[in-house]
Coordinates of C-alpha atoms in Angstrom, one line a residue:
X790 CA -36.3 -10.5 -34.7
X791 CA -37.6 -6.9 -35.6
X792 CA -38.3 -6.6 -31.7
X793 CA -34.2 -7.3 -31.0
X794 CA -33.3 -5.1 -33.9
X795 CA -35.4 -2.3 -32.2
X796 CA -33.5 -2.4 -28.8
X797 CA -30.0 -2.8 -30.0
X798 CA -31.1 0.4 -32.0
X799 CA -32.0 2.0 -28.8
X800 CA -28.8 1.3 -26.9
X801 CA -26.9 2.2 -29.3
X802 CA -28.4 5.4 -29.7
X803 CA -28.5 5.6 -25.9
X804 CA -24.9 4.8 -26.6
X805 CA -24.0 7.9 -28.6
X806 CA -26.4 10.4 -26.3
X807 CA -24.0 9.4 -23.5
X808 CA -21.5 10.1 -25.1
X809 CA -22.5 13.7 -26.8
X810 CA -23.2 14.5 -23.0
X811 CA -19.6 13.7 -21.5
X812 CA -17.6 16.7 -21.8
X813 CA -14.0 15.8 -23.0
X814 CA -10.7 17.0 -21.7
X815 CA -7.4 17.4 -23.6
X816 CA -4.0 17.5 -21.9
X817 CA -2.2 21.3 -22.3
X818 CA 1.1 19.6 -22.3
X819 CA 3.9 22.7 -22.4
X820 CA 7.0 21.8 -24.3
X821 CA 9.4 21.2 -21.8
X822 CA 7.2 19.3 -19.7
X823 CA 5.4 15.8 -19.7
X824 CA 2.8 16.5 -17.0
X825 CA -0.8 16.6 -18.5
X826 CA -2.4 20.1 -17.5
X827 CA -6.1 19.5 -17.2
X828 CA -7.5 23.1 -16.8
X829 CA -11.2 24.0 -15.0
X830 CA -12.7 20.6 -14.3
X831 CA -15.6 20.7 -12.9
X832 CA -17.4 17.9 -10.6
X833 CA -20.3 18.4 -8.1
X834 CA -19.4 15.2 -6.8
X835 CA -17.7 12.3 -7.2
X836 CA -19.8 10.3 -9.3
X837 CA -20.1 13.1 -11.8
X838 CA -16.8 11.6 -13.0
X839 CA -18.9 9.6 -15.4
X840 CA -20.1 13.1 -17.2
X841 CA -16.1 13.8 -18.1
X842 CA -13.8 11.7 -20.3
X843 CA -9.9 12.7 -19.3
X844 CA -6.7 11.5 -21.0
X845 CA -5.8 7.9 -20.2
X846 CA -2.6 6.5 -19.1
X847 CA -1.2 9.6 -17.4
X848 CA 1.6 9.1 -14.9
X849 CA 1.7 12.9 -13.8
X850 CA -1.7 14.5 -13.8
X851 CA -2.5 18.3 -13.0
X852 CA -5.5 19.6 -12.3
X853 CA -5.9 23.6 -12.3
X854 CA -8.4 25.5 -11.2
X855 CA -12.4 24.8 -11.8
X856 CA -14.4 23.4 -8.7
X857 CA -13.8 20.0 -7.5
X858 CA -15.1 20.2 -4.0
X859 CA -15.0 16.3 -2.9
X860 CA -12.2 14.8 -4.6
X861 CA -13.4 11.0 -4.1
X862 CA -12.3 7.7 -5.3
X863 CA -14.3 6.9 -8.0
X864 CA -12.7 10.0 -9.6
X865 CA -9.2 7.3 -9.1
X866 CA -11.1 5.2 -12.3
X867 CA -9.7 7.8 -15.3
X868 CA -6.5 8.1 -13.0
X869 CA -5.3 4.5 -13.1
X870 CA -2.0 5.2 -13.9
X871 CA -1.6 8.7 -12.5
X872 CA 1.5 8.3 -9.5
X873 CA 1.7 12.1 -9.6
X874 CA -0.9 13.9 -8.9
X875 CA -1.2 17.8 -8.6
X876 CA -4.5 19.4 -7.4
X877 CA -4.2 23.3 -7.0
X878 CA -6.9 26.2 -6.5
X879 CA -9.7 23.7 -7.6
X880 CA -11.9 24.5 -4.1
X881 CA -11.3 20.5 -2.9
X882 CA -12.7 20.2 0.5
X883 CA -12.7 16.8 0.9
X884 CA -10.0 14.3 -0.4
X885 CA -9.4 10.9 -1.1
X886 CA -5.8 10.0 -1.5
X887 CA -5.6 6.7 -3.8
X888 CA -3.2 4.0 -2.8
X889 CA -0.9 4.1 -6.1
X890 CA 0.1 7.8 -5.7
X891 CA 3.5 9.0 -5.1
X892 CA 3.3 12.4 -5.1
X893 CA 0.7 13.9 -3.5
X894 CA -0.1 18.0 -4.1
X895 CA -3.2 18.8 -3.0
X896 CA -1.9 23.0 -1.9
X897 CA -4.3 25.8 -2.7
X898 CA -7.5 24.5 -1.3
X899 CA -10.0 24.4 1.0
X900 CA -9.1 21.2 2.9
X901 CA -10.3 20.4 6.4
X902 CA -9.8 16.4 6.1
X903 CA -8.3 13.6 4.2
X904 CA -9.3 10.1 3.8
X905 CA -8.1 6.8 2.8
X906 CA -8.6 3.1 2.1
X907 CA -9.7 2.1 5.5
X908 CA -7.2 -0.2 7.5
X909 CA -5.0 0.2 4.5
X910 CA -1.1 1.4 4.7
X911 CA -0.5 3.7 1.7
X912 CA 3.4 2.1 1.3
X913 CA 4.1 3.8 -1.4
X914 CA 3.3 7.6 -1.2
X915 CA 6.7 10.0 -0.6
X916 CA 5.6 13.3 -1.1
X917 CA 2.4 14.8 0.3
X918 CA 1.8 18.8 0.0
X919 CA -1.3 20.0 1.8
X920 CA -0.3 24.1 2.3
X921 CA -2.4 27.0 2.0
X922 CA -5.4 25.1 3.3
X923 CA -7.9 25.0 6.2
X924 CA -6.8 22.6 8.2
X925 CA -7.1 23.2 12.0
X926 CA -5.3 20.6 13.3
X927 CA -3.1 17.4 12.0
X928 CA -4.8 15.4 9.3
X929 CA -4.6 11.7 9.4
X930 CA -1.1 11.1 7.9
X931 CA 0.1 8.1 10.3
X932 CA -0.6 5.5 8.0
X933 CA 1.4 6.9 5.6
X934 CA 4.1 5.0 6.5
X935 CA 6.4 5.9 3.7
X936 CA 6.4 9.3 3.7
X937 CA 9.5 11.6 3.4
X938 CA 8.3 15.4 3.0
X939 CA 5.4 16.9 4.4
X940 CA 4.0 19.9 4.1
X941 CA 1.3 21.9 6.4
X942 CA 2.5 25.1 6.3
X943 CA 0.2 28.2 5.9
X944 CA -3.3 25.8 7.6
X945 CA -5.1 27.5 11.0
X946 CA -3.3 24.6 13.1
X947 CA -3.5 25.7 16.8
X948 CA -1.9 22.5 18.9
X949 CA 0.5 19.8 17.5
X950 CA 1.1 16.3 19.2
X951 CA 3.9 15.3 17.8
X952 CA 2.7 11.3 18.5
X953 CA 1.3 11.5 15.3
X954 CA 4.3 11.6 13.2
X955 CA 5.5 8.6 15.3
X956 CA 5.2 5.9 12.9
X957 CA 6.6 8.3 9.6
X958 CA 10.0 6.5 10.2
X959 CA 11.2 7.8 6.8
X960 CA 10.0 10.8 7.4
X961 CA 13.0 13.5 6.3
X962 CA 11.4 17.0 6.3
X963 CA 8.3 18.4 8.0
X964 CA 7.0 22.1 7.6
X965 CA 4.3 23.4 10.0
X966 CA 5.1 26.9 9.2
X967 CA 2.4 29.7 8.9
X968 CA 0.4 28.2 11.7
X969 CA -1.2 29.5 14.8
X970 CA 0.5 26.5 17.0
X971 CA 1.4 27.5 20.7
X972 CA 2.8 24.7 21.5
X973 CA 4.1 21.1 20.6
X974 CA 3.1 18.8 22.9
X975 CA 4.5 14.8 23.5
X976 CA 8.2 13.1 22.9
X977 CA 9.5 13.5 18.8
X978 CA 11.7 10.9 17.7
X979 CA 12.2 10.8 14.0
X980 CA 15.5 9.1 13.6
X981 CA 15.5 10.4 9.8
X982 CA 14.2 13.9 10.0
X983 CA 16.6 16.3 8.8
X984 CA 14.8 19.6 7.9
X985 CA 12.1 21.2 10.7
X986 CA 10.5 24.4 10.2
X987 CA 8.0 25.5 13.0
X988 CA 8.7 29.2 12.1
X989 CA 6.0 31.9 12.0
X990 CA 3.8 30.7 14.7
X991 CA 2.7 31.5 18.2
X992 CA 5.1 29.2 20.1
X993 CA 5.8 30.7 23.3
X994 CA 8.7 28.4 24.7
X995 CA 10.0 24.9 23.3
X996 CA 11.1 22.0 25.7
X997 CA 13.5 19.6 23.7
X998 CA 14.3 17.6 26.9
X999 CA 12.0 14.5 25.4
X1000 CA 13.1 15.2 21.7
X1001 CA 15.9 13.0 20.1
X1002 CA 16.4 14.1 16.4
X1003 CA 19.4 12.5 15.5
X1004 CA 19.8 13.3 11.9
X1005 CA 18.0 16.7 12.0
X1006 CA 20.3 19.4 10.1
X1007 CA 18.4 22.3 10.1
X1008 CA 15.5 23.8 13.0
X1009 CA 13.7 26.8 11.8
X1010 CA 11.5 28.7 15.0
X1011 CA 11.8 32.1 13.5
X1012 CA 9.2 34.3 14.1
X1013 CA 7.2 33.0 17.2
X1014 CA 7.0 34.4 20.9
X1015 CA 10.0 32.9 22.3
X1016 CA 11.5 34.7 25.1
X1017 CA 13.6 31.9 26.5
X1018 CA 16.1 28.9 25.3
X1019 CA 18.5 26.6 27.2
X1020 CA 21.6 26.0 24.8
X1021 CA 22.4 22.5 26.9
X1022 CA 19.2 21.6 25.2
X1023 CA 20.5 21.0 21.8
X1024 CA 23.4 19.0 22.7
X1025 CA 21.3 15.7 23.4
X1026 CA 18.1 16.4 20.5
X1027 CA 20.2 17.6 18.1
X1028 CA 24.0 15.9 17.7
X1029 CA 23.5 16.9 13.8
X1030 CA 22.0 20.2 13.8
X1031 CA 24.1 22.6 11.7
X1032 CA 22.1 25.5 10.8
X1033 CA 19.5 27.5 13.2
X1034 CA 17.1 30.4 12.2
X1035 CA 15.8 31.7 15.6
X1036 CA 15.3 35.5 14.7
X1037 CA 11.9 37.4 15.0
X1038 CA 11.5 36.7 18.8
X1039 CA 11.0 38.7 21.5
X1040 CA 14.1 37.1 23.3
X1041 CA 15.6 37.7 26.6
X1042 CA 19.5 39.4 26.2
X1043 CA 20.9 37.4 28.6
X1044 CA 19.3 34.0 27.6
X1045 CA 21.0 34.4 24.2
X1046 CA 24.1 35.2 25.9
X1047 CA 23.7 31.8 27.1
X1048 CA 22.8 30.1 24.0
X1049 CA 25.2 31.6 21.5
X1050 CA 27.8 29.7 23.4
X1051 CA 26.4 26.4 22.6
X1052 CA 26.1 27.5 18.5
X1053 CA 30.0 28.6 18.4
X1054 CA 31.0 25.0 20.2
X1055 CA 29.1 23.5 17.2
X1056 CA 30.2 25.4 14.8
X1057 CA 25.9 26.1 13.9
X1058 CA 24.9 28.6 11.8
X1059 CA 21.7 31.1 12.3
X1060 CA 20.2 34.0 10.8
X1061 CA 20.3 37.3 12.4
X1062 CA 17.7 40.2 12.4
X1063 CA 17.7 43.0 10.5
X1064 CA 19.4 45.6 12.3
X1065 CA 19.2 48.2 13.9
X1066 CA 16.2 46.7 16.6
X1067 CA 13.3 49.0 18.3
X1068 CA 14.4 51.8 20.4
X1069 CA 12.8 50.0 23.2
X1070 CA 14.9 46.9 22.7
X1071 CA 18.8 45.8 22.7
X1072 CA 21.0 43.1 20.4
X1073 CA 23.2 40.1 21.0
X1074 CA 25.1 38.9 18.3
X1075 CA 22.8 40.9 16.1
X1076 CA 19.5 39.3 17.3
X1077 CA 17.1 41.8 19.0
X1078 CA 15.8 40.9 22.5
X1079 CA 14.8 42.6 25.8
X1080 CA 17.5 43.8 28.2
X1081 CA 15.7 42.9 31.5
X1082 CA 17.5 41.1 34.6
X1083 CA 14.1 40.6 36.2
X1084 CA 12.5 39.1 33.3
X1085 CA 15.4 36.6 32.9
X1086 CA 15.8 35.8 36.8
X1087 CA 11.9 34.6 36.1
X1088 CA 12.1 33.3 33.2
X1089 CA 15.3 31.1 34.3
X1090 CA 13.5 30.4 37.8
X1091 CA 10.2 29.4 34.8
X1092 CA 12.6 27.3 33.3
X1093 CA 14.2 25.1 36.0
X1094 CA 10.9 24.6 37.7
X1095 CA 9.8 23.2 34.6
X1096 CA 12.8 21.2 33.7
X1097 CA 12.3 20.1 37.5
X1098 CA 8.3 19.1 37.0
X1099 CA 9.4 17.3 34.0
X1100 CA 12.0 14.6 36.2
X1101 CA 9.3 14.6 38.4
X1102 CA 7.2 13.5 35.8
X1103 CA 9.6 10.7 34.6
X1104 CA 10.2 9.6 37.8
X1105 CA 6.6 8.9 38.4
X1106 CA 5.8 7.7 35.1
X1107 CA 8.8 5.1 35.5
X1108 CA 7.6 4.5 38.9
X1109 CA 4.5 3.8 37.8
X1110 CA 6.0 1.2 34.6
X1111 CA 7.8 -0.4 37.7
X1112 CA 4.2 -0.9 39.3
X1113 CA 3.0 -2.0 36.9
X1114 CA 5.1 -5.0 35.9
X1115 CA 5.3 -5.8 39.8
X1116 CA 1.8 -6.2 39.3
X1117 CA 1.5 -8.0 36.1
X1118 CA 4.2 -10.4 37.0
X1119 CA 2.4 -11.2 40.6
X1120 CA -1.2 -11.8 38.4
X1121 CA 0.9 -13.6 36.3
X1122 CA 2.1 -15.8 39.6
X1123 CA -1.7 -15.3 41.1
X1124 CA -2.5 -16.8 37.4
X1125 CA -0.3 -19.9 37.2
X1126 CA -1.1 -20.9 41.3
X1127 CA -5.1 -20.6 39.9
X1128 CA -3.7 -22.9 37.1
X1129 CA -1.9 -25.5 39.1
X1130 CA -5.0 -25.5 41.6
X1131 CA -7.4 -26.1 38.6
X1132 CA -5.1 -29.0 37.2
X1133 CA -4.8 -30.1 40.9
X1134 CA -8.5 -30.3 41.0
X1135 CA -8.9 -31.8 37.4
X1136 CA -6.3 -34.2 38.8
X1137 CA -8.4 -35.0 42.2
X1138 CA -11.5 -35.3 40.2
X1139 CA -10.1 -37.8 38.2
X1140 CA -8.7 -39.9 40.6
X1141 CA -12.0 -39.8 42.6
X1142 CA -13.4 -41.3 39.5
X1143 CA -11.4 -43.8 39.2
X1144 CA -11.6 -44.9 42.7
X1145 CA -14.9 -44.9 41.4
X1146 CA -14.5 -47.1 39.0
X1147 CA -12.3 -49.3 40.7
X1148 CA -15.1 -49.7 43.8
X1149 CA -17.7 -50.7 41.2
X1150 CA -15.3 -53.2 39.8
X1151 CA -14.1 -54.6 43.3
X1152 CA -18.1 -54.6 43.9
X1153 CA -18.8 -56.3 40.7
X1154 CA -15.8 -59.1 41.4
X1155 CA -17.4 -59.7 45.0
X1156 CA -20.5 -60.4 43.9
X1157 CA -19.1 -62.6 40.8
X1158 CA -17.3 -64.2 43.6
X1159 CA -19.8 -64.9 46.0
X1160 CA -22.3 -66.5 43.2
X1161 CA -19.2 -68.9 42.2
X1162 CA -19.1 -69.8 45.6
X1163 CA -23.1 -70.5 45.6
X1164 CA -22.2 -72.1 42.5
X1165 CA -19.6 -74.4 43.9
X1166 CA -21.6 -75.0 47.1
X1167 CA -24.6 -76.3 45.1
X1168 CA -22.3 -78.4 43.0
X1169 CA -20.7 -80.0 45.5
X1170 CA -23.9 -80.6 47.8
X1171 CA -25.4 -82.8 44.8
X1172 CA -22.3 -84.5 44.7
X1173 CA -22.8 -85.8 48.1
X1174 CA -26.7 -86.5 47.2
X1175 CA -25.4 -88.4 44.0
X1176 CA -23.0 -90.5 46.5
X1177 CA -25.5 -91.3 48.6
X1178 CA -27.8 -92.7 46.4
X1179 CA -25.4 -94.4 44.5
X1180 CA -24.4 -95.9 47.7

């Protein structure tokens, strides 16, 4: 008995060192807002959760500052009932994103990855912020199949293919701004995109033959390296577009000549430069560019070849769909002769048995035959002995 006494003594006082060693954190709740403020947190790793106590039963959580450098799901233990979640200038480099958030603000960091749940769809997360971080290319956000804003803007992403946003079917605004991408590479078809901004990059030239953005309102390629833009373009990938910010480029005079056109039929909107431009260049419609026929003769000739390689492309991709079902439907027909023939021979084999079977029986009702007739031959040779000596 005094042995049991002993130990519950020592976990209890075990008990109460844990606890002295956990450091505790209080929400800073300002008055006009109901987010809990949770300022300088500090975990080595994930499992150092267990060394902090934070508020329970917090829908909107924000964590400011301190050093939280692998923001991992066991952290998700004291967040339960956190759906919004704000992580800023807390050095994250690695973060898990738990499956009951909404909101998502992870800005201010030093992110180079994300991670999830494996196999799981994270249905219910809308917003997911990920700016001013150190992304190089497209996290893993294709499983987030509810998302409706997301933000990469200001990351070191060098080369986009736009496949990845396939599956974001709810997907409404997307901001790759203050990147270094070139160029944009695959078909985009978000049926519920409305807001693009792609401005302050390094894009060089943007083919919209293979994009079909129905419901996008507003395209922002400001500030790139654009020299060149066919208005017929927009006519097809953009039926909605109503405002264009285009300035900042080191665009070709007549090509805009061209374009503007297009903007005035649709009644689109854009933002002009600040005037006047460099000596060494002209305006249209008060957007600076380079007066030179010989750059837009190539840059034209650039253009059509392009547009040219693409059908060529098409053609040979559809050419090669066309092949392809020509060939699946004759293995198909290859496949179902091989089937028939197999049955066929499953059917022969069975019928050879059979005869089989029905030889062994005719054999077996010969010889049952044949000893009847022995039978009867005996039977009726002792009849005529009987007779005889009777007689």
């Amino acid at each position: 008995m005094a042995h049991q006494f002993w130990f519950l003594s020592f976990l209890i006082l075990l008990a109460g060192k844990c606890t002295k060693s956990q450091e505790i954190f209080e929400c800073a709740v300002p008055a006009d807002d109901d987010v809990c403020l949770l300022r300088g947190v500090k975990l080595s790793s994930p499992d150092k959760i267990y060394d902090v106590e934070l508020p329970e039963a917090q829908q909107s959580v924000h964590f400011l500052e301190g050093n939280i450098p692998n923001f991992g799901e066991p952290i998700y233990g004291q967040l339960e009932e956190t759906t919004n979640l704000t992580i800023n200038k807390a050095g994250v480099e690695q973060l898990f994103v738990g499956p009951q958030l909404i909101h998502l603000n992870a800005s201010w960091n030093k992110l180079k990855r994300i991670e999830k749940t494996p196999n799981a769809e994270n249905l219910n997360l809308l917003v997911l912020e990920l700016s001013h971080n150190l992304f190089d290319r497209v996290p893993n956000v294709k499983e987030f199949l509810g998302l409706q804003h997301l933000n990469l803007s200001f990351n070191q992403i060098g080369f986009v293919s736009l496949e990845i946003f396939t599956n974001l079917s709810q997907l409404q605004t997307l901001d790759l701004s203050n990147n270094r991408i070139r160029s944009l590479d695959s078909a985009f078809r978000l049926q519920k995109l409305k807001f693009l901004h792609l401005n302050n990059n390094h894009i060089t030239d943007l083919d919209f033959n293979s994009w079909n953005l129905t419901n996008l309102k507003y395209l922002n390629i400001a500030n790139n390296r654009m020299l060149f833009l066919e208005g017929s373009d927009f006519e097809l990938s953009f039926p909605s577009l109503t405002t264009l910010s285009f300035s900042g480029n080191i665009w070709n005079c007549r090509a805009l000549s061209k374009l503007y056109p297009h903007l005035q039929n649709r009644s689109i909107s854009y933002q002009t430069d600040q005037l006047p431009c460099p000596t060494n260049r002209s305006s249209v419609y008060d957007i600076c560019c380079d007066d030179s026929y010989v750059n837009f003769v190539t840059l034209k000739s650039q253009w059509d070849i392009r547009k040219l390689r693409k059908e060529m492309d098409f053609m040979n991709d559809m050419m090669k769909v066309k092949l392809i079902e020509v060939s699946q439907e004759q293995d198909a027909q290859i496949e179902l002769l091989q089937r028939k023939l197999t049955e066929q021979e499953e059917k022969m084999d069975a019928m050879k048995n059979h005869l089989l079977q029905m030889s062994g029986m005719i054999e077996d009702l010969i010889e049952e035959l044949y000893l009847r007739y022995q039978e009867n031959g005996q039977t009726r040779s002792m009849l005529m002995t009987g007779n005889k000596i009777a007689f």
